[in-house]
CSV table of C-alpha atoms in Angstrom, one decimal:
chain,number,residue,atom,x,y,z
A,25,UNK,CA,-15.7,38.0,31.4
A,26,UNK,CA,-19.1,39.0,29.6
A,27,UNK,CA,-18.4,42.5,30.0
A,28,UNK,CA,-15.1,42.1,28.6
A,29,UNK,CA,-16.9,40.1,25.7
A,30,UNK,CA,-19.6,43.1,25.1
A,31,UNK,CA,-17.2,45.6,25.0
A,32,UNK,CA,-17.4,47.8,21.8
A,33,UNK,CA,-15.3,50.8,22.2
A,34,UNK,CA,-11.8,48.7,22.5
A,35,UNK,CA,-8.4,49.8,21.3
A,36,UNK,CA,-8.8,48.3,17.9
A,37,UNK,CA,-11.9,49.2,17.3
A,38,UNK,CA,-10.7,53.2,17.6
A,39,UNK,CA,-8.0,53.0,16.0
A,40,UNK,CA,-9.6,50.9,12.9
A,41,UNK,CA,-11.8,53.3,12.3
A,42,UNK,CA,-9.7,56.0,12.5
A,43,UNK,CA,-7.5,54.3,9.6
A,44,UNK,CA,-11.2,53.5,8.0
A,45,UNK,CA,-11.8,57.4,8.3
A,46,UNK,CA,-8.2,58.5,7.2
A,47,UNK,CA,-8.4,56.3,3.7
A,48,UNK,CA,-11.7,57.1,3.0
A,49,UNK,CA,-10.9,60.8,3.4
A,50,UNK,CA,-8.2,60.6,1.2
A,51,UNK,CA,-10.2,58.1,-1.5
A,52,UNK,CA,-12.9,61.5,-1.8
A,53,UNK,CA,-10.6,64.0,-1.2
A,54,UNK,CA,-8.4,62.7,-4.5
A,55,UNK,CA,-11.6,61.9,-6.5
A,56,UNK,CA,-13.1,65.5,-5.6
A,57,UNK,CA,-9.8,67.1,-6.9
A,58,UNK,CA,-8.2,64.6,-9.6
A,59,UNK,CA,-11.0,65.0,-12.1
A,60,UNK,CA,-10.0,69.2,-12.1
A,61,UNK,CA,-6.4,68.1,-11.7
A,62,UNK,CA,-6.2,66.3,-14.9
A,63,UNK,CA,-8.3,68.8,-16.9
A,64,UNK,CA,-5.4,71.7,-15.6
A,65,UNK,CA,-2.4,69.7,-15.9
A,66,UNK,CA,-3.1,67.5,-18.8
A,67,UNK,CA,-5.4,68.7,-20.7
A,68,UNK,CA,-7.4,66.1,-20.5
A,69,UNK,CA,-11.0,65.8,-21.9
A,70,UNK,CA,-13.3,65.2,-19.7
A,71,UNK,CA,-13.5,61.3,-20.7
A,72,UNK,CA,-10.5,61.0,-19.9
A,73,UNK,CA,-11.0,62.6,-16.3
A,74,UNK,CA,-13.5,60.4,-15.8
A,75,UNK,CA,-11.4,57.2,-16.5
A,76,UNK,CA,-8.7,58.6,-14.2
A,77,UNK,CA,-11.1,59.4,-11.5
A,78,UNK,CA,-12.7,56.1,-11.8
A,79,UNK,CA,-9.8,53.5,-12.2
A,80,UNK,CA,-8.7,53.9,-8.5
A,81,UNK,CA,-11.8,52.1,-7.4
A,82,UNK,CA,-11.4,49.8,-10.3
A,83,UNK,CA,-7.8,48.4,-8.5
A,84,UNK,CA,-9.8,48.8,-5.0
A,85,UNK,CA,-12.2,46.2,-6.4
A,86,UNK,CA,-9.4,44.3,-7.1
A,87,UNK,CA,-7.2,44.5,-4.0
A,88,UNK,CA,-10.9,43.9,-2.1
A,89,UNK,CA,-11.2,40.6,-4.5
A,90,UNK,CA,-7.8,39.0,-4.1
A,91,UNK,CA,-7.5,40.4,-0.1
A,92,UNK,CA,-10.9,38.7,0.8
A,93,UNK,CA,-9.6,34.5,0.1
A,94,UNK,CA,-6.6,35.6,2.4
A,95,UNK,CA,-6.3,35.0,6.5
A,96,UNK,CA,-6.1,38.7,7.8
A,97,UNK,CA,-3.0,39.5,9.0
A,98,UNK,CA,-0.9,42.2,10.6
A,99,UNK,CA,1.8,41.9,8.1
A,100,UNK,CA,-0.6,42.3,5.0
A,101,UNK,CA,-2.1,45.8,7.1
A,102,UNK,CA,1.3,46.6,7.7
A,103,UNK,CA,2.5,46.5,4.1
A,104,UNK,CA,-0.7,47.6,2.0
A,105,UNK,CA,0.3,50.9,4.0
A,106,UNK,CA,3.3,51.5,3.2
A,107,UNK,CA,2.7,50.5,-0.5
A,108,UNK,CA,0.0,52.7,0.0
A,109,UNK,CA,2.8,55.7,0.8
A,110,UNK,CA,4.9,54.7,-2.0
A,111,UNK,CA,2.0,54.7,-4.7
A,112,UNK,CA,0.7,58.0,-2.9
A,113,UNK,CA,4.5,59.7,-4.2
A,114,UNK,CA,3.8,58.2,-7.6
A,115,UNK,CA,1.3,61.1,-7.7
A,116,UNK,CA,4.4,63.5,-7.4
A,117,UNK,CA,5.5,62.2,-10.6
A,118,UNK,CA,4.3,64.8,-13.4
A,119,UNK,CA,4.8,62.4,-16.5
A,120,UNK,CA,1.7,61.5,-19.0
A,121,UNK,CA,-1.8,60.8,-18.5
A,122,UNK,CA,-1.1,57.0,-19.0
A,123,UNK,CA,0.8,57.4,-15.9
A,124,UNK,CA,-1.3,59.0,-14.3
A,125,UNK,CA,-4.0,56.2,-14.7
A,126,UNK,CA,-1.5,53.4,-13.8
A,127,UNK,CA,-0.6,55.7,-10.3
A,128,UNK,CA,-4.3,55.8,-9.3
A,129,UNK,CA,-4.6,52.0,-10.3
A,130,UNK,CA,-2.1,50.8,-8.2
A,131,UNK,CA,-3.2,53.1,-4.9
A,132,UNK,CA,-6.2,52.2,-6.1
A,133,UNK,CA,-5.1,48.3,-5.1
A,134,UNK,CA,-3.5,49.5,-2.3
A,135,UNK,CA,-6.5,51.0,-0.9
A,136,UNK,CA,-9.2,48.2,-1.5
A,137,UNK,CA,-6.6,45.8,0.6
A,138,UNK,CA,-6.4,48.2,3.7
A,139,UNK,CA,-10.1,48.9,3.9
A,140,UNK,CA,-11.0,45.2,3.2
A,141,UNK,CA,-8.9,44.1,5.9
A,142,UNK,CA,-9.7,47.2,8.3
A,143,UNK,CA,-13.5,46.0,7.9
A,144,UNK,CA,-12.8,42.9,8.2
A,145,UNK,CA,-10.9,42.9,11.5
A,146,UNK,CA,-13.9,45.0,12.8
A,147,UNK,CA,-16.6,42.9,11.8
A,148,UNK,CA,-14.5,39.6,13.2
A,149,UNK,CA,-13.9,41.2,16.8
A,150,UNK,CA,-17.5,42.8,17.4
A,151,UNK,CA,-19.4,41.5,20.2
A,152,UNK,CA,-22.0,39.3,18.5
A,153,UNK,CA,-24.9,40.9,20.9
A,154,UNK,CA,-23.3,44.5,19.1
A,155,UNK,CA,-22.6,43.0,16.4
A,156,UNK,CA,-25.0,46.4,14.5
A,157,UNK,CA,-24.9,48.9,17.1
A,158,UNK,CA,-20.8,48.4,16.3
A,159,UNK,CA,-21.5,48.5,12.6
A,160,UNK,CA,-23.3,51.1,12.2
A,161,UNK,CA,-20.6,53.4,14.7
A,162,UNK,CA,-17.5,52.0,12.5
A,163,UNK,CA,-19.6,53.2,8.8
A,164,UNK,CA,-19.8,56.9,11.0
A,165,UNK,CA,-16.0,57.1,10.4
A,166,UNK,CA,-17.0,56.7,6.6
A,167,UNK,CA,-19.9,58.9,6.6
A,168,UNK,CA,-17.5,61.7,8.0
A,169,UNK,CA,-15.1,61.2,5.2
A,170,UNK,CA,-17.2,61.3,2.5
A,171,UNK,CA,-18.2,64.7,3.4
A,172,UNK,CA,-15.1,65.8,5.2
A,173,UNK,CA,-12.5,64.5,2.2
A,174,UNK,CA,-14.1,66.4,-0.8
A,175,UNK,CA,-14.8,69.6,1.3
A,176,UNK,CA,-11.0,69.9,2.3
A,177,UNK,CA,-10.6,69.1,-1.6
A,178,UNK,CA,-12.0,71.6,-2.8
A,179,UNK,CA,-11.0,73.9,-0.6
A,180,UNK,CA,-7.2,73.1,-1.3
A,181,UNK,CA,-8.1,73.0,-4.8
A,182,UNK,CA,-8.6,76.3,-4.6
A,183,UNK,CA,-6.3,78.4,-2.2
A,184,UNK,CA,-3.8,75.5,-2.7
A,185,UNK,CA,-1.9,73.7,-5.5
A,186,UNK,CA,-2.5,70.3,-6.0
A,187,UNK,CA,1.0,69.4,-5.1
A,188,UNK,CA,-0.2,70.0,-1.4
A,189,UNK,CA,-3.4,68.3,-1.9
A,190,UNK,CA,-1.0,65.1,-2.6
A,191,UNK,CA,1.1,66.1,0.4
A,192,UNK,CA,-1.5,65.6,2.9
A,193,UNK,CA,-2.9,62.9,1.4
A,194,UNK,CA,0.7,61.7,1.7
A,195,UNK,CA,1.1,62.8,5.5
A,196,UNK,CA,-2.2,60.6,6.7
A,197,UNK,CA,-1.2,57.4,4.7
A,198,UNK,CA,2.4,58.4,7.1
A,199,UNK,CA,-0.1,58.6,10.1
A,200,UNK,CA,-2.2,55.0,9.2
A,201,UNK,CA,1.6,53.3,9.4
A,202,UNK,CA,1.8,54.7,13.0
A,203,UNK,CA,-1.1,53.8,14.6
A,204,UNK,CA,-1.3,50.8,12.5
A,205,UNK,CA,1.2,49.3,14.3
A,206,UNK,CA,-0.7,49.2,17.5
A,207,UNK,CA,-4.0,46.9,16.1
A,208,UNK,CA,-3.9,43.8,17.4
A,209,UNK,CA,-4.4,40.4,14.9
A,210,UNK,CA,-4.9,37.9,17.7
A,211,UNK,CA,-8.3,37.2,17.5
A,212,UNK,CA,-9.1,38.1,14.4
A,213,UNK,CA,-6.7,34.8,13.0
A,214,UNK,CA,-8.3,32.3,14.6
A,215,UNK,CA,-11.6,33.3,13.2
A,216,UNK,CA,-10.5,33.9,9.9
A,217,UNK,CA,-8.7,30.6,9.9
A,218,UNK,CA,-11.8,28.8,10.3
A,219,UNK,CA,-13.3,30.0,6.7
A,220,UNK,CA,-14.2,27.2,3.6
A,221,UNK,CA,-11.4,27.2,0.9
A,222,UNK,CA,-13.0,26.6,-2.3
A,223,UNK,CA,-13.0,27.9,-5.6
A,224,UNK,CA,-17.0,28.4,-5.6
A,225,UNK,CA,-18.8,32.0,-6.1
A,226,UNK,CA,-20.0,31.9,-2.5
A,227,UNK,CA,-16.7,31.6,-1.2
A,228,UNK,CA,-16.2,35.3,-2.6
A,229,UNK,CA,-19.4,37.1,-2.1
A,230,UNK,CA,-22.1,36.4,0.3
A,231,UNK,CA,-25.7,36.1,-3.0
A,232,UNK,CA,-28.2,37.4,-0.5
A,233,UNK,CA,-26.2,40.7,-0.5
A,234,UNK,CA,-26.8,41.0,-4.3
A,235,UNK,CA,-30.2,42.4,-4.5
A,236,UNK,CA,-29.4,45.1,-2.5
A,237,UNK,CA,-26.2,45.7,-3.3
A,238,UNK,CA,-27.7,46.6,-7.0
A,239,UNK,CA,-29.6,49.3,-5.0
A,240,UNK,CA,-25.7,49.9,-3.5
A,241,UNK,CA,-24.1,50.4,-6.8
A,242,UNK,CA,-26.8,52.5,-8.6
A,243,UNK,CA,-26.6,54.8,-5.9
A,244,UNK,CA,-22.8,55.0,-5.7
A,245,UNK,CA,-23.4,55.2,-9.3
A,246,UNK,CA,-25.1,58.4,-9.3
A,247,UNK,CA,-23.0,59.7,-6.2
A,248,UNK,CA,-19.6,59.4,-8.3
A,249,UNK,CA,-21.1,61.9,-10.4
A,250,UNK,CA,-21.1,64.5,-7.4
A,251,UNK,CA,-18.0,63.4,-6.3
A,252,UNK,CA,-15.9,63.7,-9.4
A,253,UNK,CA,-17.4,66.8,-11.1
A,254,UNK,CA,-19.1,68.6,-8.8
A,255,UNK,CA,-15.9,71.2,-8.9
A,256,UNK,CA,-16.1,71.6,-12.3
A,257,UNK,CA,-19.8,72.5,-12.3
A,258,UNK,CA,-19.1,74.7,-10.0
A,259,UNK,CA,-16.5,76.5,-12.4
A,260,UNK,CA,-19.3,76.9,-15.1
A,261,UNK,CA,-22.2,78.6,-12.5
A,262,UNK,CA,-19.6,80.9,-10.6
A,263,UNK,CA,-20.3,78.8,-7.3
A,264,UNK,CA,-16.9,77.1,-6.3
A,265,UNK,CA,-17.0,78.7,-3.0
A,266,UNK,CA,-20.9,77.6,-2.5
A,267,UNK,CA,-19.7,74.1,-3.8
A,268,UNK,CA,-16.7,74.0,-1.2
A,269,UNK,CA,-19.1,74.1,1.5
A,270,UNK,CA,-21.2,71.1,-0.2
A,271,UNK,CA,-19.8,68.3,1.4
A,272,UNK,CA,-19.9,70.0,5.2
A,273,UNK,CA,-23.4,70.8,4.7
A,274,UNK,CA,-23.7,66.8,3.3
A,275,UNK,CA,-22.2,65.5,6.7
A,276,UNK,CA,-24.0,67.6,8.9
A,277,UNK,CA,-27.1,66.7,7.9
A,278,UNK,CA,-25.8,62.9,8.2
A,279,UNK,CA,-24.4,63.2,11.2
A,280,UNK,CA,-27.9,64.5,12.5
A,281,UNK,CA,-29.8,62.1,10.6
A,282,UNK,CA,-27.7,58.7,11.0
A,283,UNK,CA,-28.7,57.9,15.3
A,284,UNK,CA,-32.7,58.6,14.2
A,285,UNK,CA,-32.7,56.5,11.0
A,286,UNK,CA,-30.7,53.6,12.7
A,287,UNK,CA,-33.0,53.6,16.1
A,288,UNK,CA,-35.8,53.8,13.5
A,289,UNK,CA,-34.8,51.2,11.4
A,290,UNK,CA,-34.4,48.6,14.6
A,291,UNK,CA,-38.2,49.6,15.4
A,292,UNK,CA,-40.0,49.7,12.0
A,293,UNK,CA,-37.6,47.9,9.1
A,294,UNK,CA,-35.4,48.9,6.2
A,295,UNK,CA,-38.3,50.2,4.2
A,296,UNK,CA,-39.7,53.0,6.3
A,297,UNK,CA,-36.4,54.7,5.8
A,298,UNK,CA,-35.5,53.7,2.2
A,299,UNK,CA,-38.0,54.7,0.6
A,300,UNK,CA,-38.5,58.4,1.6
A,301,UNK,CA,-34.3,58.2,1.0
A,302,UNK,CA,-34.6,57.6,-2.3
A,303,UNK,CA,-37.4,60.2,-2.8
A,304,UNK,CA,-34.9,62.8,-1.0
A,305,UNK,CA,-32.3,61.6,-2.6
A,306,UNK,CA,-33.9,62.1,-6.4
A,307,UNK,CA,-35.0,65.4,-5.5
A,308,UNK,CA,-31.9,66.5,-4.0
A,309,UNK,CA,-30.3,65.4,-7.4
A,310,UNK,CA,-32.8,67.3,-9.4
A,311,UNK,CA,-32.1,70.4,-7.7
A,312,UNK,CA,-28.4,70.0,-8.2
A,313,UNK,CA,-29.2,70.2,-12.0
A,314,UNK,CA,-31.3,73.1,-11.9
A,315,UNK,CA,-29.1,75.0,-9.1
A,316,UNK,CA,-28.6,78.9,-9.9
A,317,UNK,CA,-27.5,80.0,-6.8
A,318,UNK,CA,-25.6,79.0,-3.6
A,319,UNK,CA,-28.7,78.1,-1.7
A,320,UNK,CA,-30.1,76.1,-4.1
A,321,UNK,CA,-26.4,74.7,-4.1
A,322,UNK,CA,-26.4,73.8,-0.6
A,323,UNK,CA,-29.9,72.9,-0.6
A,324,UNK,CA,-29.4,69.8,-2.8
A,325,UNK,CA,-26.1,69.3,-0.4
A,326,UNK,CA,-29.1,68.5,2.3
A,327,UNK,CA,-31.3,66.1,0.3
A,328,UNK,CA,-28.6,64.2,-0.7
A,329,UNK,CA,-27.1,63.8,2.4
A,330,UNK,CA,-30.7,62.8,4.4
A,331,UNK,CA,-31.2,60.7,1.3
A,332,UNK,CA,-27.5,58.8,-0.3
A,333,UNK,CA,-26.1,59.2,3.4
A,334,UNK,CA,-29.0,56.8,4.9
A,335,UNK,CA,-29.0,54.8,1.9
A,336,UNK,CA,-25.4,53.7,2.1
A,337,UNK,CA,-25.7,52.7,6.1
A,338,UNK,CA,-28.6,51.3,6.1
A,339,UNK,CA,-28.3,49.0,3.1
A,340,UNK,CA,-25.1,47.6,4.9
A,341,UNK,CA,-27.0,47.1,7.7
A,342,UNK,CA,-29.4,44.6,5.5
A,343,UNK,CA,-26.7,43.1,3.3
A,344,UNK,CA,-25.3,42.0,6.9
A,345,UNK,CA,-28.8,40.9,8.5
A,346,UNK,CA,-29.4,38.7,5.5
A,347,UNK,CA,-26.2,36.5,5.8
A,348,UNK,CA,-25.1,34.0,8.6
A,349,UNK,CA,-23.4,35.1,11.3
A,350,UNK,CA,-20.4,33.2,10.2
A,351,UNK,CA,-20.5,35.3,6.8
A,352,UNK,CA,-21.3,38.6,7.7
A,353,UNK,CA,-17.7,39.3,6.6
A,354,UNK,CA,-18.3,38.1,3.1
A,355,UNK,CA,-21.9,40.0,3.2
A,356,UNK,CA,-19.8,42.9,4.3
A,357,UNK,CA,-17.0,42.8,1.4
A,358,UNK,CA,-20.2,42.0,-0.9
A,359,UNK,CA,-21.8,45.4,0.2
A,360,UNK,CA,-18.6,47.4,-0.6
A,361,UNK,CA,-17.9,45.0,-4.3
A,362,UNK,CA,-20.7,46.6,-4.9
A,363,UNK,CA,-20.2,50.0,-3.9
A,364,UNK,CA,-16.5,50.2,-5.6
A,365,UNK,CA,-18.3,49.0,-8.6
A,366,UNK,CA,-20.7,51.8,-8.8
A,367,UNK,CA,-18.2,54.2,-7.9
A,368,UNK,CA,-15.6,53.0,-10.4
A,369,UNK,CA,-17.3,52.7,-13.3
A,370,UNK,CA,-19.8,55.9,-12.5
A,371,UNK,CA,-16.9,58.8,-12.9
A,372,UNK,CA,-15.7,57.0,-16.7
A,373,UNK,CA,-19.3,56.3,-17.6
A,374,UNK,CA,-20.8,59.7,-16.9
A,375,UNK,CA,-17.6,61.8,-18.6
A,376,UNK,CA,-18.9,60.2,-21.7
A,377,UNK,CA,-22.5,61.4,-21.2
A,378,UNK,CA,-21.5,64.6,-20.2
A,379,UNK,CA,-20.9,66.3,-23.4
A,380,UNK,CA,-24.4,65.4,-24.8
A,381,UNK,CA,-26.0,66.4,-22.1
A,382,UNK,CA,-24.3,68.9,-19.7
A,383,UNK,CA,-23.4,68.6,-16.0
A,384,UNK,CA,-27.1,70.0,-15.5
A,385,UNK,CA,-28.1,67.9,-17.8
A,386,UNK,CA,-26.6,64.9,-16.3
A,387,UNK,CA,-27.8,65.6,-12.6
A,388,UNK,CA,-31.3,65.7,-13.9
A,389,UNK,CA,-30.9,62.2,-15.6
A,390,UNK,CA,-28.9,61.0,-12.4
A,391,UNK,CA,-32.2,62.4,-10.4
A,392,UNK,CA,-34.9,60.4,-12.4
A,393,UNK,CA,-32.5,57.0,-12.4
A,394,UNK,CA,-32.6,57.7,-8.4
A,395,UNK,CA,-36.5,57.5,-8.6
A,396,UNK,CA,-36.9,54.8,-10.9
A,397,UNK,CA,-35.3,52.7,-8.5
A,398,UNK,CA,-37.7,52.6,-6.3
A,399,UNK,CA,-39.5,50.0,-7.8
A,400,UNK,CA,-36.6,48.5,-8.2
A,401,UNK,CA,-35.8,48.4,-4.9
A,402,UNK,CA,-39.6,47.0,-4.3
A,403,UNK,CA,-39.0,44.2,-6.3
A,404,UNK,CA,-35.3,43.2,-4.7
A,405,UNK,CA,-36.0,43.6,-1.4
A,406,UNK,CA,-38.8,45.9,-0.1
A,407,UNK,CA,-41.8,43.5,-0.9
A,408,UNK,CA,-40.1,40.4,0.9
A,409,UNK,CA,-38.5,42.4,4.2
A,410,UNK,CA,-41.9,41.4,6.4
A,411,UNK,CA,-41.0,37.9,5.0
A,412,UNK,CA,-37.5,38.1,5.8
A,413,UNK,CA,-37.5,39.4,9.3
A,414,UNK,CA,-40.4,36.6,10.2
């Protein structure tokens, strides 16, 4: 029975994080592309892209909100998907820009309630005595998408029409119904049926995930702006086809990063690896700003991988070591509140900055906000880790 009970490489937890990998592919592919998309096709200005780009994770925070106070089900997996499907066609629909904004809101809702309940269900059938090794394999299947989604993006941006781009995205929400149907809920019911029902803050978000997921959403923050207008910064310097190969280079060096900082991390701490991230990360967002050629390009790929890429997973890992084991759910939904937040608002935000300043421009800003938060980070959480893991 124990070895039953410490199993981590079940059924569910495969095919969870294959739906985990397919809709986060799809959420970077679409914000990689849709930012270009509506610039071509609607004339758009470039505050305008940036609300479009940014209002999906806007109704993911809000499908994450409502999906989080209800017991996790089969049947509310089962239907987000297929409302996922039906919002992905509203894509198809070549109307107005207002539209277009109410399409990515509502996949936008659709989205937040399959990857709340995906992570969830995860989290909830872990072995406790695995309970990080498992989280930190489950956040690979995002790591991959984050660098995977945009780079097929671009690509089909650009030998493609975007009608195709919304056709694949179209064929793996199809996929997510079929293997959906094979996760099993069992387990995961009687432990969410246990939860407080109340009307209090806590019963929401876990608080001692705030501080860091502030660190989480300035991050995201500046990581939206490389997500949503990367493609067209590459227009301006003549490096599209360097810029395609961004995001590869970015999970590459995450991929060989992510087993040494997490081994690291359970040796030394949190701060050992946050700190140079941020550092790497800054730099790798100053480069980006001053790139004039492909390598230089790919070069800030690197740092922002070894740097953002670590960040991400291992500020999960300490919004979920700070809670109790019978709320690392809500620590876990906190983490990604925060994430959606940074990543929602970021895209909208930035399109307003960027004719003041330039997409150059911007990066550089983007680079010395990274920086600054060092000391930020300090004064949430990196002074008091010792404390905390006494």
């Amino acid at each position: 029975m124990s070895q039953i009970n410490t199993k981590l490489w079940t059924k569910n937890f495969i095919i969870l994080s294959l739906i985990n990998f397919f809709m986060t592919l799809i959420f970077f592919l679409l914000n990689a592309t849709i930012t270009l998309y509506s610039i071509q096709e609607y004339n758009a200005s470039t505050s305008e892209a940036g609300i479009i780009a940014g209002i999906l994770i806007i109704g993911s925070l809000l499908g994450r909100l409502f999906t989080g106070r209800l017991v996790q089900t089969k049947k509310i997996l089962m239907t987000s998907l297929l409302f996922f499907i039906l919002t992905t066609l509203l894509y198809f629909v070549h109307f107005n820009i207002g539209f277009l904004i109410l399409s990515r809101f509502l996949n936008g809702i659709t989205l937040g309630i399959i990857t709340t309940v995906v992570s969830t269900v995860v989290v909830l059938n872990l072995p406790t005595s695995r309970k990080g090794e498992g989280i930190s394999y489950f956040a690979i299947s995002t790591a991959l998408a984050t660098g995977v989604g945009p780079f097929i993006g671009l690509n089909m941006s650009q030998n493609a029409n975007f009608n195709m781009i919304f056709t694949f995205s179209l064929v793996l929400g199809m996929i997510n119904v079929i293997i959906g149907i094979f996760v099993k809920f069992s387990e995961v019911n009687k432990a969410a049926n246990k939860k407080e029902k109340g009307l209090k803050i806590s019963d929401f978000i876990e608080p001692k995930a705030i501080p860091i997921g502030i660190i989480m959403f300035i991050m995201a923050f500046c990581f939206s702006g490389i997500v949503s207008y990367l493609n067209v910064y590459a227009l301006e310097l003549g490096l599209i086809e360097a810029a395609s190969f961004f995001f590869m280079v970015y999970t590459v060096f995450v991929l060989i990063s992510r087993p040494f900082t997490g081994r690291l991390m359970d040796k030394k701490g949190a701060n050992i690896i946050i700190y140079p991230a941020l550092i790497i990360y800054g730099a790798g967002m100053l480069f980006l700003g001053s790139a004039s050629s492909s390598a230089i390009l790919l070069l800030a790929g690197a740092l922002v991988a070894l740097g953002f890429g670590n960040i991400s997973s291992i500020s999960q890992a300490i919004a979920i070591s700070l809670a109790e084991p019978h709320r690392v759910g809500l620590a876990t939904a906190t983490f990604f509140i925060f994430y959606d937040l940074g990543n929602g608002f970021g895209p909208s935000i930035l399109g307003l900055l960027i004719p003041a300043t330039g997409y150059d421009g911007l990066y550089v800003i983007l680079g010395f906000i990274i920086l600054a938060t060092l000391f930020l980070y300090y004064l949430l959480y990196g002074r008091k880790e010792r404390k905390i893991q006494n």
